[in-house]
mmCIF file of C-alpha atoms in Angstrom:
data_model
loop_
_atom_site.group_PDB
_atom_site.id
_atom_site.type_symbol
_atom_site.label_atom_id
_atom_site.label_comp_id
_atom_site.label_asym_id
_atom_site.label_seq_id
_atom_site.Cartn_x
_atom_site.Cartn_y
_atom_site.Cartn_z
ATOM 1 C CA MET A 125 103.373 16.412 75.306
ATOM 2 C CA SER A 126 105.880 16.214 72.401
ATOM 3 C CA ALA A 127 108.115 19.194 71.724
ATOM 4 C CA VAL A 128 107.917 18.625 67.868
ATOM 5 C CA PRO A 129 104.497 19.018 66.157
ATOM 6 C CA PRO A 130 103.299 16.697 63.522
ATOM 7 C CA PRO A 131 103.275 17.819 59.896
ATOM 8 C CA VAL A 132 100.581 20.337 59.509
ATOM 9 C CA PRO A 133 99.225 21.642 56.215
ATOM 10 C CA MET A 134 99.823 25.321 55.680
ATOM 11 C CA PRO A 135 97.182 27.774 54.446
ATOM 12 C CA GLU A 136 98.525 27.982 50.933
ATOM 13 C CA GLU A 137 98.497 24.174 50.430
ATOM 14 C CA PRO A 138 95.244 22.678 49.093
ATOM 15 C CA VAL A 139 94.060 20.020 51.435
ATOM 16 C CA ASP A 140 90.782 18.251 52.017
ATOM 17 C CA HIS A 141 91.336 16.818 55.445
ATOM 18 C CA PRO A 142 94.186 18.636 57.323
ATOM 19 C CA GLU A 143 95.691 16.853 60.274
ATOM 20 C CA LEU A 144 94.868 18.793 63.455
ATOM 21 C CA LEU A 145 97.225 18.680 66.385
ATOM 22 C CA GLN A 146 96.492 16.540 69.455
ATOM 23 C CA LEU A 147 97.464 18.746 72.276
ATOM 24 C CA GLY A 148 97.122 16.315 75.069
ATOM 25 C CA PRO A 149 99.733 13.630 75.907
ATOM 26 C CA ALA A 150 100.525 11.482 72.905
ATOM 27 C CA LEU A 151 99.622 7.848 73.046
ATOM 28 C CA GLY A 152 102.537 5.469 73.225
ATOM 29 C CA ALA A 153 103.610 3.278 70.269
ATOM 30 C CA ASP A 154 102.113 0.215 71.933
ATOM 31 C CA GLU A 155 98.785 1.902 72.501
ATOM 32 C CA PRO A 156 97.541 3.013 68.959
ATOM 33 C CA CYS A 157 94.137 3.824 70.374
ATOM 34 C CA LEU A 158 92.512 4.024 73.656
ATOM 35 C CA ARG A 159 90.597 0.937 74.924
ATOM 36 C CA ALA A 160 86.911 1.666 75.354
ATOM 37 C CA ASP A 161 87.121 1.678 79.129
ATOM 38 C CA ALA A 162 90.315 3.947 79.061
ATOM 39 C CA ALA A 163 88.529 6.293 76.708
ATOM 40 C CA ARG A 164 85.575 6.472 79.069
ATOM 41 C CA ASN A 165 87.847 7.085 82.017
ATOM 42 C CA ARG A 166 89.564 9.925 80.184
ATOM 43 C CA ALA A 167 86.270 11.455 79.238
ATOM 44 C CA ARG A 168 85.073 11.079 82.789
ATOM 45 C CA LEU A 169 88.307 12.908 84.208
ATOM 46 C CA LEU A 170 87.877 15.727 81.661
ATOM 47 C CA GLU A 171 84.237 16.138 82.562
ATOM 48 C CA ALA A 172 85.239 16.328 86.226
ATOM 49 C CA ALA A 173 87.877 18.943 85.456
ATOM 50 C CA GLY A 174 85.469 20.891 83.387
ATOM 51 C CA ARG A 175 82.967 20.991 86.256
ATOM 52 C CA LEU A 176 85.690 22.274 88.620
ATOM 53 C CA VAL A 177 86.557 25.071 86.138
ATOM 54 C CA ALA A 178 82.902 26.044 85.677
ATOM 55 C CA GLU A 179 82.160 26.022 89.418
ATOM 56 C CA ARG A 180 85.361 27.240 91.009
ATOM 57 C CA GLY A 181 87.668 28.482 88.241
ATOM 58 C CA ALA A 182 90.833 27.027 86.700
ATOM 59 C CA GLU A 183 92.881 27.498 89.844
ATOM 60 C CA ALA A 184 90.753 24.830 91.538
ATOM 61 C CA VAL A 185 91.886 22.219 89.072
ATOM 62 C CA THR A 186 94.477 20.112 90.682
ATOM 63 C CA MET A 187 95.209 16.488 90.132
ATOM 64 C CA GLU A 188 93.886 15.643 93.665
ATOM 65 C CA ALA A 189 90.707 17.666 93.192
ATOM 66 C CA VAL A 190 89.934 16.031 89.884
ATOM 67 C CA ALA A 191 90.501 12.662 91.260
ATOM 68 C CA ALA A 192 88.135 13.299 94.103
ATOM 69 C CA GLU A 193 85.464 14.853 91.777
ATOM 70 C CA ALA A 194 85.669 11.853 89.499
ATOM 71 C CA CYS A 195 85.844 9.417 92.346
ATOM 72 C CA VAL A 196 89.123 7.727 91.213
ATOM 73 C CA GLY A 197 92.551 7.480 92.690
ATOM 74 C CA LYS A 198 95.061 10.262 92.136
ATOM 75 C CA GLY A 199 97.365 7.836 90.314
ATOM 76 C CA THR A 200 94.794 7.386 87.654
ATOM 77 C CA VAL A 201 94.814 11.087 86.801
ATOM 78 C CA PHE A 202 98.638 11.178 86.662
ATOM 79 C CA ARG A 203 98.819 8.121 84.402
ATOM 80 C CA ARG A 204 96.289 9.648 82.007
ATOM 81 C CA PHE A 205 97.603 13.239 81.773
ATOM 82 C CA GLY A 206 101.111 13.252 83.233
ATOM 83 C CA ASP A 207 100.750 16.455 85.244
ATOM 84 C CA ARG A 208 98.393 19.421 85.843
ATOM 85 C CA THR A 209 99.592 21.134 82.719
ATOM 86 C CA GLY A 210 98.855 18.056 80.663
ATOM 87 C CA LEU A 211 95.431 17.882 82.138
ATOM 88 C CA LEU A 212 94.600 21.527 81.520
ATOM 89 C CA THR A 213 95.961 21.288 78.026
ATOM 90 C CA ALA A 214 93.691 18.378 77.388
ATOM 91 C CA LEU A 215 90.832 20.615 78.384
ATOM 92 C CA LEU A 216 91.816 23.166 75.711
ATOM 93 C CA ASP A 217 92.293 20.483 73.077
ATOM 94 C CA HIS A 218 88.795 20.686 71.581
ATOM 95 C CA SER A 219 88.780 24.479 71.244
ATOM 96 C CA GLU A 220 92.360 24.382 69.869
ATOM 97 C CA LYS A 221 91.492 21.874 67.127
ATOM 98 C CA LYS A 222 88.340 23.853 66.301
ATOM 99 C CA PHE A 223 90.358 27.013 66.002
ATOM 100 C CA GLN A 224 92.973 25.270 63.809
ATOM 101 C CA ALA A 225 90.269 23.993 61.502
ATOM 102 C CA ALA A 226 88.962 27.507 61.150
ATOM 103 C CA PHE A 227 92.195 29.068 59.906
ATOM 104 C CA LEU A 228 93.428 26.149 57.885
ATOM 105 C CA THR A 229 90.245 25.283 55.895
ATOM 106 C CA GLY A 230 87.430 27.506 57.129
ATOM 107 C CA PRO A 231 85.806 30.268 55.220
ATOM 108 C CA PRO A 232 87.676 33.719 54.534
ATOM 109 C CA PRO A 233 88.963 35.888 55.766
ATOM 110 C CA LEU A 234 90.130 33.705 58.668
ATOM 111 C CA GLY A 235 90.399 30.765 56.354
ATOM 112 C CA PRO A 236 92.046 30.501 52.781
ATOM 113 C CA GLY A 237 90.801 32.702 50.082
ATOM 114 C CA ALA A 238 91.345 36.203 51.370
ATOM 115 C CA PRO A 239 94.519 38.341 50.878
ATOM 116 C CA PRO A 240 97.270 37.697 53.528
ATOM 117 C CA VAL A 241 96.772 40.994 55.409
ATOM 118 C CA GLU A 242 93.027 40.426 55.728
ATOM 119 C CA ARG A 243 93.779 36.948 57.030
ATOM 120 C CA LEU A 244 96.242 38.290 59.544
ATOM 121 C CA ARG A 245 93.625 40.834 60.796
ATOM 122 C CA ALA A 246 91.032 38.120 61.116
ATOM 123 C CA PHE A 247 93.424 35.679 62.769
ATOM 124 C CA GLY A 248 94.427 38.158 65.545
ATOM 125 C CA CYS A 249 90.848 39.129 66.300
ATOM 126 C CA ALA A 250 89.735 35.451 66.481
ATOM 127 C CA MET A 251 92.518 34.659 68.877
ATOM 128 C CA LEU A 252 91.682 37.599 71.070
ATOM 129 C CA ALA A 253 88.092 36.472 71.147
ATOM 130 C CA ARG A 254 89.012 32.922 71.858
ATOM 131 C CA SER A 255 91.379 33.997 74.606
ATOM 132 C CA ALA A 256 88.658 36.079 76.253
ATOM 133 C CA ASP A 257 86.405 32.982 76.439
ATOM 134 C CA ASP A 258 89.131 30.595 77.780
ATOM 135 C CA LEU A 259 91.450 33.030 79.496
ATOM 136 C CA GLU A 260 91.637 31.432 82.985
ATOM 137 C CA LEU A 261 92.123 28.083 81.546
ATOM 138 C CA GLN A 262 94.809 29.295 79.112
ATOM 139 C CA LEU A 263 96.678 31.045 81.868
ATOM 140 C CA ALA A 264 96.478 27.912 84.072
ATOM 141 C CA ALA A 265 97.722 25.668 81.259
ATOM 142 C CA GLU A 266 100.652 28.009 80.438
ATOM 143 C CA PRO A 267 103.823 25.853 80.241
ATOM 144 C CA ALA A 268 107.051 26.701 82.104
ATOM 145 C CA ALA A 269 109.394 29.215 80.516
ATOM 146 C CA GLY A 270 111.566 26.538 78.954
ATOM 147 C CA ARG A 271 108.586 25.042 77.002
ATOM 148 C CA ARG A 272 106.568 28.088 76.489
ATOM 149 C CA PHE A 273 107.784 28.706 72.894
ATOM 150 C CA VAL A 274 108.125 25.183 71.757
ATOM 151 C CA THR A 275 104.754 23.720 72.466
ATOM 152 C CA PRO A 276 103.112 22.239 69.268
ATOM 153 C CA ALA A 277 100.039 24.530 69.439
ATOM 154 C CA ARG A 278 102.087 27.738 69.746
ATOM 155 C CA ARG A 279 104.463 26.600 67.111
ATOM 156 C CA VAL A 280 101.578 26.119 64.688
ATOM 157 C CA LEU A 281 99.930 29.416 65.501
ATOM 158 C CA ARG A 282 103.184 31.332 65.105
ATOM 159 C CA HIS A 283 104.054 29.586 61.848
ATOM 160 C CA HIS A 284 100.675 30.400 60.509
ATOM 161 C CA ILE A 285 101.423 34.096 61.143
ATOM 162 C CA GLU A 286 104.925 33.750 59.605
ATOM 163 C CA VAL A 287 103.449 32.177 56.416
ATOM 164 C CA LEU A 288 100.991 35.092 55.975
ATOM 165 C CA LEU A 289 103.739 37.667 56.619
ATOM 166 C CA ARG A 290 105.940 36.098 53.947
ATOM 167 C CA GLN A 291 103.050 36.437 51.490
ATOM 168 C CA ALA A 292 102.451 40.153 52.551
ATOM 169 C CA VAL A 293 106.033 41.371 53.222
ATOM 170 C CA PRO A 294 108.441 38.776 51.698
ATOM 171 C CA GLU A 295 111.374 41.125 52.132
ATOM 172 C CA ALA A 296 110.917 41.429 55.980
ATOM 173 C CA ASP A 297 112.471 39.180 58.738
ATOM 174 C CA CYS A 298 109.147 37.391 58.943
ATOM 175 C CA ASP A 299 110.488 34.746 61.420
ATOM 176 C CA LEU A 300 111.119 37.376 64.175
ATOM 177 C CA LEU A 301 108.199 39.533 63.165
ATOM 178 C CA SER A 302 105.900 36.613 63.750
ATOM 179 C CA HIS A 303 107.110 36.268 67.354
ATOM 180 C CA ALA A 304 106.531 39.958 67.864
ATOM 181 C CA LEU A 305 102.940 39.663 66.556
ATOM 182 C CA MET A 306 102.297 36.614 68.762
ATOM 183 C CA GLY A 307 103.350 38.647 71.729
ATOM 184 C CA GLN A 308 100.318 40.833 71.235
ATOM 185 C CA LEU A 309 98.120 37.653 71.540
ATOM 186 C CA ASP A 310 99.749 36.436 74.671
ATOM 187 C CA PRO A 311 97.137 35.324 77.257
ATOM 188 C CA ALA A 312 99.030 36.854 80.134
ATOM 189 C CA LEU A 313 99.007 40.235 78.297
ATOM 190 C CA ILE A 314 95.402 39.932 77.539
ATOM 191 C CA HIS A 315 94.586 39.229 81.139
ATOM 192 C CA HIS A 316 96.607 42.215 82.232
ATOM 193 C CA LEU A 317 94.992 44.613 79.677
ATOM 194 C CA THR A 318 91.418 43.344 80.018
ATOM 195 C CA ARG A 319 91.158 42.336 83.684
ATOM 196 C CA GLN A 320 93.745 44.598 85.347
ATOM 197 C CA CYS A 321 93.635 47.732 83.170
ATOM 198 C CA GLY A 322 89.947 47.440 82.146
ATOM 199 C CA ILE A 323 90.588 47.863 78.421
ATOM 200 C CA PRO A 324 87.740 46.508 76.343
ATOM 201 C CA LEU A 325 88.339 43.641 73.911
ATOM 202 C CA ALA A 326 87.193 45.894 70.981
ATOM 203 C CA ARG A 327 90.085 48.195 71.644
ATOM 204 C CA LEU A 328 92.605 45.230 71.587
ATOM 205 C CA GLU A 329 91.109 44.188 68.372
ATOM 206 C CA ALA A 330 91.488 47.665 66.820
ATOM 207 C CA ALA A 331 95.097 47.783 68.019
ATOM 208 C CA TRP A 332 95.849 44.363 66.429
ATOM 209 C CA ILE A 333 94.336 45.451 63.121
ATOM 210 C CA ASP A 334 96.466 48.767 63.312
ATOM 211 C CA LEU A 335 99.584 46.759 64.151
ATOM 212 C CA VAL A 336 99.103 44.391 61.311
ATOM 213 C CA ASP A 337 98.479 47.300 58.904
ATOM 214 C CA ARG A 338 101.617 49.006 60.065
ATOM 215 C CA VAL A 339 103.824 46.019 59.808
ATOM 216 C CA ALA A 340 102.434 44.974 56.444
ATOM 217 C CA GLY A 341 102.164 48.511 55.074
ATOM 218 C CA ALA A 342 105.851 48.493 54.042
ATOM 219 C CA GLY A 343 105.374 45.628 51.745
ATOM 220 C CA THR A 344 104.747 46.072 48.057
ATOM 221 C CA THR A 345 102.409 43.089 47.897
ATOM 222 C CA CYS A 346 99.872 44.518 50.484
ATOM 223 C CA PRO A 347 96.470 45.493 49.140
#
């Protein structure tokens, strides 16, 4: 998985067809598109991994288990996805692209057309809901500490927050503030608060809205 994301249109840029990130392993320069049989094999492996998640949870998804479920050699899984993180990230790819499309070009307040503070509120609530649905998979796909903050998907999400902060509170250190706000949406924290502390998702959503309002409240451009 590349550490540098491809150019992504920002919310304030009018675009008809934004390029959404491909989270799974990038294709090589000599393989501009998957052959039909390779595409079928990839889909077959992802279906097998999806069945394992549904039946036994994300922890059951290993390269060996997926190979056995799909009735292929383990080397086939490694060649297609690189490692377990690459495999789990590929499983999340569809929902990530769908979420990107929603905040880049979807209807307001999550998409363009609403004031920046309203978009920030909607963005966090949407991320919380998405994490609640895919929490086990997101935790299992969490990259190692050295890659955690440079993965393409996380960089796009954080940058989106930064763009909205610059519109709402241009005088603030929006770069660092965006990291702080992303911390509230961390899957590990959501797991701790909802699963270990028993805090309902509605309370996390209310806390996110309160945090955004307090951060943006100092700006003269806030509604």
